[in-house]
GROMACS .gro file of C-alpha atoms in nm:
model
  102
    1MET     CA    1  -2.461   0.711  -0.355
    2ALA     CA    2  -2.297   0.657  -0.001
    3SER     CA    3  -2.226   0.299  -0.072
    4LEU     CA    4  -2.021   0.376  -0.379
    5ASP     CA    5  -1.832   0.648  -0.178
    6LEU     CA    6  -1.759   0.372   0.079
    7MET     CA    7  -1.637   0.132  -0.171
    8SER     CA    8  -1.408   0.396  -0.328
    9ALA     CA    9  -1.270   0.476   0.012
   10GLY     CA   10  -1.209   0.104   0.062
   11LEU     CA   11  -1.023   0.072  -0.262
   12ASN     CA   12  -0.814   0.369  -0.178
   13SER     CA   13  -0.723   0.211   0.169
   14VAL     CA   14  -0.630  -0.114   0.000
   15ARG     CA   15  -0.411   0.072  -0.261
   16GLN     CA   16  -0.234   0.274   0.026
   17GLY     CA   17  -0.186  -0.040   0.229
   18GLN     CA   18  -0.029  -0.222  -0.067
   19TYR     CA   19   0.205   0.066  -0.142
   20ARG     CA   20   0.301   0.087   0.225
   21ALA     CA   21   0.358  -0.291   0.237
   22ASN     CA   22   0.574  -0.271  -0.078
   23THR     CA   23   0.784   0.011   0.067
   24ALA     CA   24   0.836  -0.168   0.403
   25ALA     CA   25   0.921  -0.497   0.214
   26ALA     CA   26   1.176  -0.333  -0.002
   27GLU     CA   27   1.335  -0.180   0.307
   28ILE     CA   28   1.352  -0.509   0.481
   29ALA     CA   29   1.503  -0.665   0.169
   30ARG     CA   30   1.767  -0.390   0.142
   31MET     CA   31   1.895  -0.454   0.500
   32GLY     CA   32   2.182  -0.684   0.410
   33VAL     CA   33   2.276  -0.506   0.083
   34GLN     CA   34   2.582  -0.281   0.072
   35PRO     CA   35   2.511   0.078  -0.037
   36ASP     CA   36   2.538   0.138  -0.405
   37PRO     CA   37   2.617   0.501  -0.525
   38ALA     CA   38   2.454   0.449  -0.858
   39ALA     CA   39   2.132   0.329  -0.691
   40SER     CA   40   2.091   0.645  -0.495
   41GLN     CA   41   1.974   0.817  -0.814
   42ALA     CA   42   1.746   0.541  -0.928
   43ILE     CA   43   1.371   0.573  -0.937
   44PRO     CA   44   1.186   0.242  -0.890
   45LEU     CA   45   0.953   0.112  -1.165
   46GLN     CA   46   0.619  -0.046  -1.127
   47PRO     CA   47   0.653  -0.407  -1.242
   48ALA     CA   48   0.311  -0.414  -1.424
   49ASN     CA   49   0.362  -0.122  -1.665
   50GLY     CA   50   0.717   0.002  -1.631
   51GLN     CA   51   0.607   0.352  -1.520
   52PRO     CA   52   0.789   0.522  -1.221
   53ALA     CA   53   0.662   0.421  -0.891
   54ALA     CA   54   0.777   0.735  -0.714
   55THR     CA   55   0.857   1.085  -0.801
   56THR     CA   56   1.172   1.083  -0.583
   57ALA     CA   57   1.493   0.894  -0.608
   58VAL     CA   58   1.557   0.590  -0.371
   59ASP     CA   59   1.792   0.671  -0.085
   60SER     CA   60   1.983   0.360  -0.048
   61ASN     CA   61   2.267   0.507   0.158
   62ARG     CA   62   2.051   0.560   0.467
   63PRO     CA   63   2.045   0.283   0.735
   64VAL     CA   64   1.751   0.046   0.747
   65ASN     CA   65   1.558   0.038   1.074
   66LEU     CA   66   1.426  -0.318   1.084
   67VAL     CA   67   1.183  -0.270   1.366
   68ALA     CA   68   1.025   0.027   1.197
   69SER     CA   69   1.003  -0.165   0.872
   70LEU     CA   70   0.833  -0.452   1.039
   71VAL     CA   71   0.587  -0.224   1.220
   72GLU     CA   72   0.512  -0.052   0.891
   73LEU     CA   73   0.447  -0.394   0.735
   74GLN     CA   74   0.199  -0.477   1.014
   75LEU     CA   75   0.029  -0.145   0.979
   76SER     CA   76  -0.008  -0.193   0.604
   77GLN     CA   77  -0.170  -0.528   0.672
   78ARG     CA   78  -0.420  -0.371   0.909
   79GLU     CA   79  -0.505  -0.096   0.651
   80VAL     CA   80  -0.556  -0.347   0.372
   81GLU     CA   81  -0.792  -0.554   0.599
   82ALA     CA   82  -0.981  -0.241   0.702
   83GLY     CA   83  -1.015  -0.145   0.334
   84ALA     CA   84  -1.145  -0.493   0.250
   85SER     CA   85  -1.397  -0.474   0.526
   86MET     CA   86  -1.527  -0.137   0.394
   87ILE     CA   87  -1.568  -0.299   0.048
   88ASP     CA   88  -1.749  -0.584   0.198
   89THR     CA   89  -1.973  -0.347   0.393
   90ALA     CA   90  -2.043  -0.140   0.082
   91ASP     CA   91  -2.122  -0.465  -0.112
   92GLU     CA   92  -2.374  -0.569   0.148
   93VAL     CA   93  -2.531  -0.222   0.166
   94LEU     CA   94  -2.565  -0.203  -0.210
   95GLY     CA   95  -2.710  -0.566  -0.220
   96THR     CA   96  -2.968  -0.469   0.043
   97LEU     CA   97  -3.068  -0.156  -0.149
   98LEU     CA   98  -3.111  -0.361  -0.469
   99ASP     CA   99  -3.324  -0.607  -0.273
  100VAL     CA  100  -3.540  -0.342  -0.128
  101THR     CA  101  -3.608  -0.167  -0.458
  102ALA     CA  102  -3.663  -0.489  -0.654
   0.00000   0.00000   0.00000
């Protein structure tokens, strides 16, 4: 069904937006922190299940670009909003289909 594909695409968009927001927020939070050589080999863990959040190590020695991180945070917000709108549309379509067939 097309509405289920639309809902799946919306959920994927929300997930990607959340990941982008988390990454940008971590960059912003790291701005005032001095580089730690031990942290350059660390792999961040997901708080919910303790599984690795990424397959690559965190590069904490590179400089933080605050403007790019803030722009990335705004883009992630728009991505999540677009995904939520897709989910709402899919829900309306599915509701209409159920009303028509009932």
